[in-house]
Amino acid sequence: MPDIIPADSVGLVTPTTLHFDQPLELECGRRLDAYELVYETYGSLNAARSNAVLICHALSGHHHAAGYYSMDDKRPGWWDNAIGPGKAIDTNRFFVVSLNNIGGCHGSTGPSSINPANGQPWGPDFPMVTVRDWVSSQTRLADALGIQQWAAVIGGSLGGMQALQWSIDYPDRLRHAVVIASAPKLSAQNIAFNEVARQSILTDPNFHGGRYYLHDTYPRQGLILARMVGHITYLSDDAMRAKFGRDLRAGKFHFGFDVEFQVESYLRHQGETFSRNFDANTYLLMTKALDYYDPSRDFDNDLEAALRQTECRFLVMSFTSDWRFSPQRSEEIVNALVRIARDVSYAEIDTDKGHDAFLVDIPEYLKLFSAYMRRVSIEVQDAAS
Amino acid sequence: MLRPDLQIIRTWIPDGTRVLDLGCGSGALLANLRDTKGVQGYGLEIDQDNIAACFESGVNVIEQDIDEGLGNIQDKRFDYVLMTQALQAVHRPDLVLSEMLRVGHEAIVTFPNFGHWRVRGYLFFKGRMPVSPTLPHQWYNSPNIHLCTVRDFEAHCREQGYRILQSMVVDRHHEAGVMTRFLPNLFGEIALFRVAR
């Protein structure tokens, strides 16, 4: 709980919900006739409407990226260390928009929303949505907010994929794409981890074929397991060793299967917390969106051909100890862009924080991020004057 | 204001060309070439303060260690590949030079000339590794692990079959005089070469 709101915080914020009636045609062939998007904004839009920045969230993402809802909040939004006055995404300069994607479980239309066809939660009947569908729904939000062109579209991990997709599908609607700890597509190993997570949910007896809402329950164990395995892959071996080592909770072995090692306790806690705050169907759907993502598929599996659509400038960043979305995967994007003569910059941040590093307060990372965004804001000012 | 050696290199690069700058520093040359000559360039750099400076000036910069090669860049991708004051600091200058001429049509390199009379005199009279304004480090902490003379470089080019298209030898104020023109290996402190395969 903040006793006082820190000076570099966007302060108290409230989300907004927008209803869209124009049907959204989805990549899977189905369509959503109507849907809602919940979003937050920080900072103010300039007269030229040229200083808007879109934040795309990652797998378990949320529209609440910065600030506090009330003085009782234990924590600010998920990317508060990067968004705020004087921070990398400086709200004194930028108008920041952060939304919850469709299929989500924090207010935007998703599997836990009511299906107008039968008055019951969508559950497994909710259509499969992809990164491209998300980007397409985000253009509707941009239209509604009167934003023709984003100064930057920014995202980490799955969010970075959305930024990349924006640059391919709507090249003239963004000036910069900032793609952090991401990849042009998932590897087999990455899909494998997602499949373990999905299987743990799908085989939970409380899953009820995805209609657990009607049984007044949810696949708690499945979600916990899914998150535990996911969480291991978001950290690095070094970070886990530094944080937990082989520390025991009670200082001695109990020769049983209860929690003994600190790392077990931590993982269970992470899983528990997550299971209470996240919808299982949304988790299934978002992991599939990750697995399906591959913009080169429409271009004969040629990433360069896909990226030839782009007109914006790119910043790509990766983290040395990230083995879920390794620096090599980011370099695939960078190398393809250099080959086709697109403007791109790349930094590899030295850290032991693993994939989660993109959310962590790492001085070198935030310094580079800030430097890049300062340039973006100068361009915005030059264009407006 | 551009550093004097960069000022010279600048005049060697025609408008609208594609340039790769190895160890681009703060990106000053690339920014200048972009703004005054419409050059599309990329810099490779490993120092994060320099990378941040490139970001701020809107120069394309890629964090990449030259010593690990340029294998990610296709053949003849660039018109010019530059490396200023770094040839003597890489692990294998011969391999780097060869890679520069693979990914670029021409390479431009600058390096401190170890054949300068003051360097020779330092070693001759003091019997110790030369320390000078252009070579300020001690033997044990110097990043300059492969120092060479103008004549060494010319010999290497001859052996490898590289053509020297343009060269210039200047003093530490980056000025060329009568002495540097007649006896470059004795009076030149900094050498600039433009070579092709």
PDB file of N, CA, C and O in Angstrom, chain B residues 3 5-6 9 20-30 42-47 50-51 54 59-67 70 81-87 89-90 96 100 108 110:
ATOM      1  N   ARG B   3      34.827  14.394 -35.143  1.00  0.00           N
ATOM      2  CA  ARG B   3      36.236  14.148 -34.889  1.00  0.00           C
ATOM      3  C   ARG B   3      37.015  14.274 -36.213  1.00  0.00           C
ATOM      4  O   ARG B   3      36.511  13.856 -37.261  1.00  0.00           O
ATOM      5  N   ASP B   5      39.418  12.720 -37.823  1.00  0.00           N
ATOM      6  CA  ASP B   5      39.589  11.564 -38.726  1.00  0.00           C
ATOM      7  C   ASP B   5      38.265  11.176 -39.376  1.00  0.00           C
ATOM      8  O   ASP B   5      38.225  10.738 -40.530  1.00  0.00           O
ATOM      9  N   LEU B   6      37.162  11.366 -38.620  1.00  0.00           N
ATOM     10  CA  LEU B   6      35.847  11.054 -39.179  1.00  0.00           C
ATOM     11  C   LEU B   6      35.494  12.067 -40.268  1.00  0.00           C
ATOM     12  O   LEU B   6      34.844  11.741 -41.262  1.00  0.00           O
ATOM     13  N   ILE B   9      37.108  10.770 -43.349  1.00  0.00           N
ATOM     14  CA  ILE B   9      36.384   9.604 -43.881  1.00  0.00           C
ATOM     15  C   ILE B   9      35.088  10.035 -44.546  1.00  0.00           C
ATOM     16  O   ILE B   9      34.703   9.525 -45.596  1.00  0.00           O
ATOM     17  N   LEU B  20      28.134   0.392 -43.077  1.00  0.00           N
ATOM     18  CA  LEU B  20      28.180  -0.309 -41.790  1.00  0.00           C
ATOM     19  C   LEU B  20      29.406   0.199 -41.049  1.00  0.00           C
ATOM     20  O   LEU B  20      30.504   0.199 -41.592  1.00  0.00           O
ATOM     21  N   ASP B  21      29.190   0.635 -39.810  1.00  0.00           N
ATOM     22  CA  ASP B  21      30.282   1.204 -39.016  1.00  0.00           C
ATOM     23  C   ASP B  21      30.571   0.270 -37.831  1.00  0.00           C
ATOM     24  O   ASP B  21      29.750   0.143 -36.915  1.00  0.00           O
ATOM     25  N   LEU B  22      31.715  -0.390 -37.866  1.00  0.00           N
ATOM     26  CA  LEU B  22      32.067  -1.343 -36.801  1.00  0.00           C
ATOM     27  C   LEU B  22      32.688  -0.586 -35.628  1.00  0.00           C
ATOM     28  O   LEU B  22      33.714   0.072 -35.798  1.00  0.00           O
ATOM     29  N   GLY B  23      32.060  -0.675 -34.485  1.00  0.00           N
ATOM     30  CA  GLY B  23      32.512   0.106 -33.334  1.00  0.00           C
ATOM     31  C   GLY B  23      32.177   1.568 -33.578  1.00  0.00           C
ATOM     32  O   GLY B  23      33.050   2.415 -33.622  1.00  0.00           O
ATOM     33  N   CYS B  24      30.873   1.829 -33.720  1.00  0.00           N
ATOM     34  CA  CYS B  24      30.429   3.147 -34.212  1.00  0.00           C
ATOM     35  C   CYS B  24      30.442   4.216 -33.132  1.00  0.00           C
ATOM     36  O   CYS B  24      30.120   5.371 -33.403  1.00  0.00           O
ATOM     37  N   GLY B  25      30.790   3.842 -31.885  1.00  0.00           N
ATOM     38  CA  GLY B  25      30.835   4.836 -30.813  1.00  0.00           C
ATOM     39  C   GLY B  25      29.472   5.468 -30.590  1.00  0.00           C
ATOM     40  O   GLY B  25      28.460   4.782 -30.563  1.00  0.00           O
ATOM     41  N   SER B  26      29.447   6.781 -30.458  1.00  0.00           N
ATOM     42  CA  SER B  26      28.181   7.467 -30.172  1.00  0.00           C
ATOM     43  C   SER B  26      27.344   7.655 -31.437  1.00  0.00           C
ATOM     44  O   SER B  26      26.278   8.247 -31.382  1.00  0.00           O
ATOM     45  N   GLY B  27      27.846   7.179 -32.558  1.00  0.00           N
ATOM     46  CA  GLY B  27      27.065   7.258 -33.794  1.00  0.00           C
ATOM     47  C   GLY B  27      27.188   8.589 -34.514  1.00  0.00           C
ATOM     48  O   GLY B  27      26.406   8.878 -35.417  1.00  0.00           O
ATOM     49  N   ALA B  28      28.189   9.401 -34.119  1.00  0.00           N
ATOM     50  CA  ALA B  28      28.318  10.753 -34.679  1.00  0.00           C
ATOM     51  C   ALA B  28      28.522  10.724 -36.200  1.00  0.00           C
ATOM     52  O   ALA B  28      27.901  11.505 -36.933  1.00  0.00           O
ATOM     53  N   LEU B  29      29.377   9.825 -36.675  1.00  0.00           N
ATOM     54  CA  LEU B  29      29.639   9.767 -38.114  1.00  0.00           C
ATOM     55  C   LEU B  29      28.387   9.330 -38.876  1.00  0.00           C
ATOM     56  O   LEU B  29      28.023   9.934 -39.889  1.00  0.00           O
ATOM     57  N   LEU B  30      27.718   8.293 -38.363  1.00  0.00           N
ATOM     58  CA  LEU B  30      26.525   7.794 -39.049  1.00  0.00           C
ATOM     59  C   LEU B  30      25.420   8.850 -39.066  1.00  0.00           C
ATOM     60  O   LEU B  30      24.724   9.010 -40.069  1.00  0.00           O
ATOM     61  N   TYR B  42      24.140   1.438 -40.431  1.00  0.00           N
ATOM     62  CA  TYR B  42      23.989   0.732 -39.157  1.00  0.00           C
ATOM     63  C   TYR B  42      25.338   0.769 -38.461  1.00  0.00           C
ATOM     64  O   TYR B  42      26.381   0.690 -39.125  1.00  0.00           O
ATOM     65  N   GLY B  43      25.298   0.845 -37.147  1.00  0.00           N
ATOM     66  CA  GLY B  43      26.524   0.751 -36.381  1.00  0.00           C
ATOM     67  C   GLY B  43      26.503  -0.522 -35.557  1.00  0.00           C
ATOM     68  O   GLY B  43      25.447  -0.954 -35.116  1.00  0.00           O
ATOM     69  N   LEU B  44      27.672  -1.113 -35.365  1.00  0.00           N
ATOM     70  CA  LEU B  44      27.787  -2.204 -34.396  1.00  0.00           C
ATOM     71  C   LEU B  44      28.562  -1.650 -33.207  1.00  0.00           C
ATOM     72  O   LEU B  44      29.544  -0.923 -33.381  1.00  0.00           O
ATOM     73  N   GLU B  45      28.109  -1.984 -32.011  1.00  0.00           N
ATOM     74  CA  GLU B  45      28.730  -1.404 -30.826  1.00  0.00           C
ATOM     75  C   GLU B  45      28.484  -2.353 -29.664  1.00  0.00           C
ATOM     76  O   GLU B  45      27.498  -3.088 -29.667  1.00  0.00           O
ATOM     77  N   ILE B  46      29.399  -2.344 -28.686  1.00  0.00           N
ATOM     78  CA  ILE B  46      29.165  -3.182 -27.502  1.00  0.00           C
ATOM     79  C   ILE B  46      29.063  -2.364 -26.223  1.00  0.00           C
ATOM     80  O   ILE B  46      28.598  -2.853 -25.205  1.00  0.00           O
ATOM     81  N   ASP B  47      29.463  -1.096 -26.286  1.00  0.00           N
ATOM     82  CA  ASP B  47      29.408  -0.263 -25.087  1.00  0.00           C
ATOM     83  C   ASP B  47      28.008   0.332 -24.952  1.00  0.00           C
ATOM     84  O   ASP B  47      27.513   1.004 -25.857  1.00  0.00           O
ATOM     85  N   ASN B  50      27.479   4.075 -25.335  1.00  0.00           N
ATOM     86  CA  ASN B  50      27.490   4.449 -26.747  1.00  0.00           C
ATOM     87  C   ASN B  50      26.183   4.058 -27.433  1.00  0.00           C
ATOM     88  O   ASN B  50      25.665   4.812 -28.262  1.00  0.00           O
ATOM     89  N   ILE B  51      25.670   2.891 -27.086  1.00  0.00           N
ATOM     90  CA  ILE B  51      24.408   2.445 -27.687  1.00  0.00           C
ATOM     91  C   ILE B  51      23.295   3.429 -27.327  1.00  0.00           C
ATOM     92  O   ILE B  51      22.507   3.835 -28.183  1.00  0.00           O
ATOM     93  N   CYS B  54      23.593   6.453 -29.425  1.00  0.00           N
ATOM     94  CA  CYS B  54      23.072   6.192 -30.778  1.00  0.00           C
ATOM     95  C   CYS B  54      21.543   6.251 -30.790  1.00  0.00           C
ATOM     96  O   CYS B  54      20.946   6.846 -31.691  1.00  0.00           O
ATOM     97  N   VAL B  59      20.286   6.882 -34.546  1.00  0.00           N
ATOM     98  CA  VAL B  59      21.167   6.092 -35.407  1.00  0.00           C
ATOM     99  C   VAL B  59      20.870   4.607 -35.176  1.00  0.00           C
ATOM    100  O   VAL B  59      20.736   4.176 -34.038  1.00  0.00           O
ATOM    101  N   ASN B  60      20.745   3.845 -36.261  1.00  0.00           N
ATOM    102  CA  ASN B  60      20.567   2.393 -36.119  1.00  0.00           C
ATOM    103  C   ASN B  60      21.814   1.791 -35.511  1.00  0.00           C
ATOM    104  O   ASN B  60      22.898   1.896 -36.094  1.00  0.00           O
ATOM    105  N   VAL B  61      21.656   1.159 -34.366  1.00  0.00           N
ATOM    106  CA  VAL B  61      22.828   0.547 -33.740  1.00  0.00           C
ATOM    107  C   VAL B  61      22.462  -0.852 -33.269  1.00  0.00           C
ATOM    108  O   VAL B  61      21.365  -1.080 -32.752  1.00  0.00           O
ATOM    109  N   ILE B  62      23.356  -1.769 -33.487  1.00  0.00           N
ATOM    110  CA  ILE B  62      23.106  -3.157 -33.119  1.00  0.00           C
ATOM    111  C   ILE B  62      24.196  -3.609 -32.170  1.00  0.00           C
ATOM    112  O   ILE B  62      25.384  -3.444 -32.457  1.00  0.00           O
ATOM    113  N   GLU B  63      23.770  -4.142 -31.029  1.00  0.00           N
ATOM    114  CA  GLU B  63      24.755  -4.615 -30.067  1.00  0.00           C
ATOM    115  C   GLU B  63      25.336  -5.920 -30.576  1.00  0.00           C
ATOM    116  O   GLU B  63      24.652  -6.939 -30.644  1.00  0.00           O
ATOM    117  N   GLN B  64      26.575  -5.868 -30.979  1.00  0.00           N
ATOM    118  CA  GLN B  64      27.238  -7.054 -31.537  1.00  0.00           C
ATOM    119  C   GLN B  64      28.736  -6.898 -31.384  1.00  0.00           C
ATOM    120  O   GLN B  64      29.293  -5.834 -31.654  1.00  0.00           O
ATOM    121  N   ASP B  65      29.370  -7.992 -30.965  1.00  0.00           N
ATOM    122  CA  ASP B  65      30.807  -8.004 -30.753  1.00  0.00           C
ATOM    123  C   ASP B  65      31.501  -8.377 -32.060  1.00  0.00           C
ATOM    124  O   ASP B  65      31.299  -9.473 -32.583  1.00  0.00           O
ATOM    125  N   ILE B  66      32.313  -7.466 -32.572  1.00  0.00           N
ATOM    126  CA  ILE B  66      32.989  -7.692 -33.858  1.00  0.00           C
ATOM    127  C   ILE B  66      33.855  -8.950 -33.800  1.00  0.00           C
ATOM    128  O   ILE B  66      33.997  -9.668 -34.781  1.00  0.00           O
ATOM    129  N   ASP B  67      34.415  -9.227 -32.621  1.00  0.00           N
ATOM    130  CA  ASP B  67      35.277 -10.407 -32.478  1.00  0.00           C
ATOM    131  C   ASP B  67      34.515 -11.709 -32.679  1.00  0.00           C
ATOM    132  O   ASP B  67      35.117 -12.760 -32.861  1.00  0.00           O
ATOM    133  N   LEU B  70      30.890 -11.465 -38.362  1.00  0.00           N
ATOM    134  CA  LEU B  70      29.777 -10.749 -38.994  1.00  0.00           C
ATOM    135  C   LEU B  70      28.905 -11.744 -39.761  1.00  0.00           C
ATOM    136  O   LEU B  70      28.291 -11.419 -40.765  1.00  0.00           O
ATOM    137  N   VAL B  81      32.201  -0.504 -45.436  1.00  0.00           N
ATOM    138  CA  VAL B  81      32.256  -0.977 -44.053  1.00  0.00           C
ATOM    139  C   VAL B  81      33.425  -0.257 -43.386  1.00  0.00           C
ATOM    140  O   VAL B  81      34.560  -0.331 -43.860  1.00  0.00           O
ATOM    141  N   LEU B  82      33.117   0.470 -42.320  1.00  0.00           N
ATOM    142  CA  LEU B  82      34.132   1.292 -41.669  1.00  0.00           C
ATOM    143  C   LEU B  82      34.574   0.701 -40.346  1.00  0.00           C
ATOM    144  O   LEU B  82      33.778   0.050 -39.652  1.00  0.00           O
ATOM    145  N   MET B  83      35.807   0.954 -39.989  1.00  0.00           N
ATOM    146  CA  MET B  83      36.250   0.655 -38.634  1.00  0.00           C
ATOM    147  C   MET B  83      37.336   1.660 -38.278  1.00  0.00           C
ATOM    148  O   MET B  83      38.432   1.620 -38.845  1.00  0.00           O
ATOM    149  N   THR B  84      36.985   2.546 -37.365  1.00  0.00           N
ATOM    150  CA  THR B  84      37.949   3.591 -37.031  1.00  0.00           C
ATOM    151  C   THR B  84      38.602   3.295 -35.692  1.00  0.00           C
ATOM    152  O   THR B  84      37.921   3.048 -34.702  1.00  0.00           O
ATOM    153  N   GLN B  85      39.897   3.306 -35.671  1.00  0.00           N
ATOM    154  CA  GLN B  85      40.692   3.155 -34.443  1.00  0.00           C
ATOM    155  C   GLN B  85      40.331   1.900 -33.665  1.00  0.00           C
ATOM    156  O   GLN B  85      40.319   1.912 -32.433  1.00  0.00           O
ATOM    157  N   ALA B  86      40.021   0.824 -34.380  1.00  0.00           N
ATOM    158  CA  ALA B  86      39.677  -0.407 -33.659  1.00  0.00           C
ATOM    159  C   ALA B  86      40.399  -1.623 -34.225  1.00  0.00           C
ATOM    160  O   ALA B  86      40.431  -2.671 -33.591  1.00  0.00           O
ATOM    161  N   LEU B  87      40.993  -1.492 -35.406  1.00  0.00           N
ATOM    162  CA  LEU B  87      41.669  -2.628 -36.042  1.00  0.00           C
ATOM    163  C   LEU B  87      42.687  -3.260 -35.092  1.00  0.00           C
ATOM    164  O   LEU B  87      42.800  -4.479 -34.993  1.00  0.00           O
ATOM    165  N   ALA B  89      42.603  -3.351 -31.977  1.00  0.00           N
ATOM    166  CA  ALA B  89      42.020  -3.829 -30.721  1.00  0.00           C
ATOM    167  C   ALA B  89      41.217  -5.113 -30.881  1.00  0.00           C
ATOM    168  O   ALA B  89      40.763  -5.680 -29.892  1.00  0.00           O
ATOM    169  N   VAL B  90      41.025  -5.579 -32.109  1.00  0.00           N
ATOM    170  CA  VAL B  90      40.256  -6.821 -32.285  1.00  0.00           C
ATOM    171  C   VAL B  90      41.191  -8.031 -32.172  1.00  0.00           C
ATOM    172  O   VAL B  90      42.402  -7.905 -32.304  1.00  0.00           O
ATOM    173  N   VAL B  96      38.867  -9.914 -39.430  1.00  0.00           N
ATOM    174  CA  VAL B  96      37.885  -8.818 -39.443  1.00  0.00           C
ATOM    175  C   VAL B  96      37.948  -8.086 -40.785  1.00  0.00           C
ATOM    176  O   VAL B  96      36.922  -7.811 -41.403  1.00  0.00           O
ATOM    177  N   MET B 100      35.023  -7.686 -43.422  1.00  0.00           N
ATOM    178  CA  MET B 100      34.580  -6.357 -43.862  1.00  0.00           C
ATOM    179  C   MET B 100      34.448  -6.327 -45.385  1.00  0.00           C
ATOM    180  O   MET B 100      33.521  -5.748 -45.934  1.00  0.00           O
ATOM    181  N   ILE B 108      36.912   0.767 -45.059  1.00  0.00           N
ATOM    182  CA  ILE B 108      37.704   1.930 -44.656  1.00  0.00           C
ATOM    183  C   ILE B 108      38.175   1.695 -43.225  1.00  0.00           C
ATOM    184  O   ILE B 108      37.346   1.458 -42.335  1.00  0.00           O
ATOM    185  N   THR B 110      40.989   2.921 -40.004  1.00  0.00           N
ATOM    186  CA  THR B 110      42.017   3.838 -39.493  1.00  0.00           C
ATOM    187  C   THR B 110      42.669   3.179 -38.289  1.00  0.00           C
ATOM    188  O   THR B 110      42.022   2.424 -37.563  1.00  0.00           O
TER     189      THR B 110
END
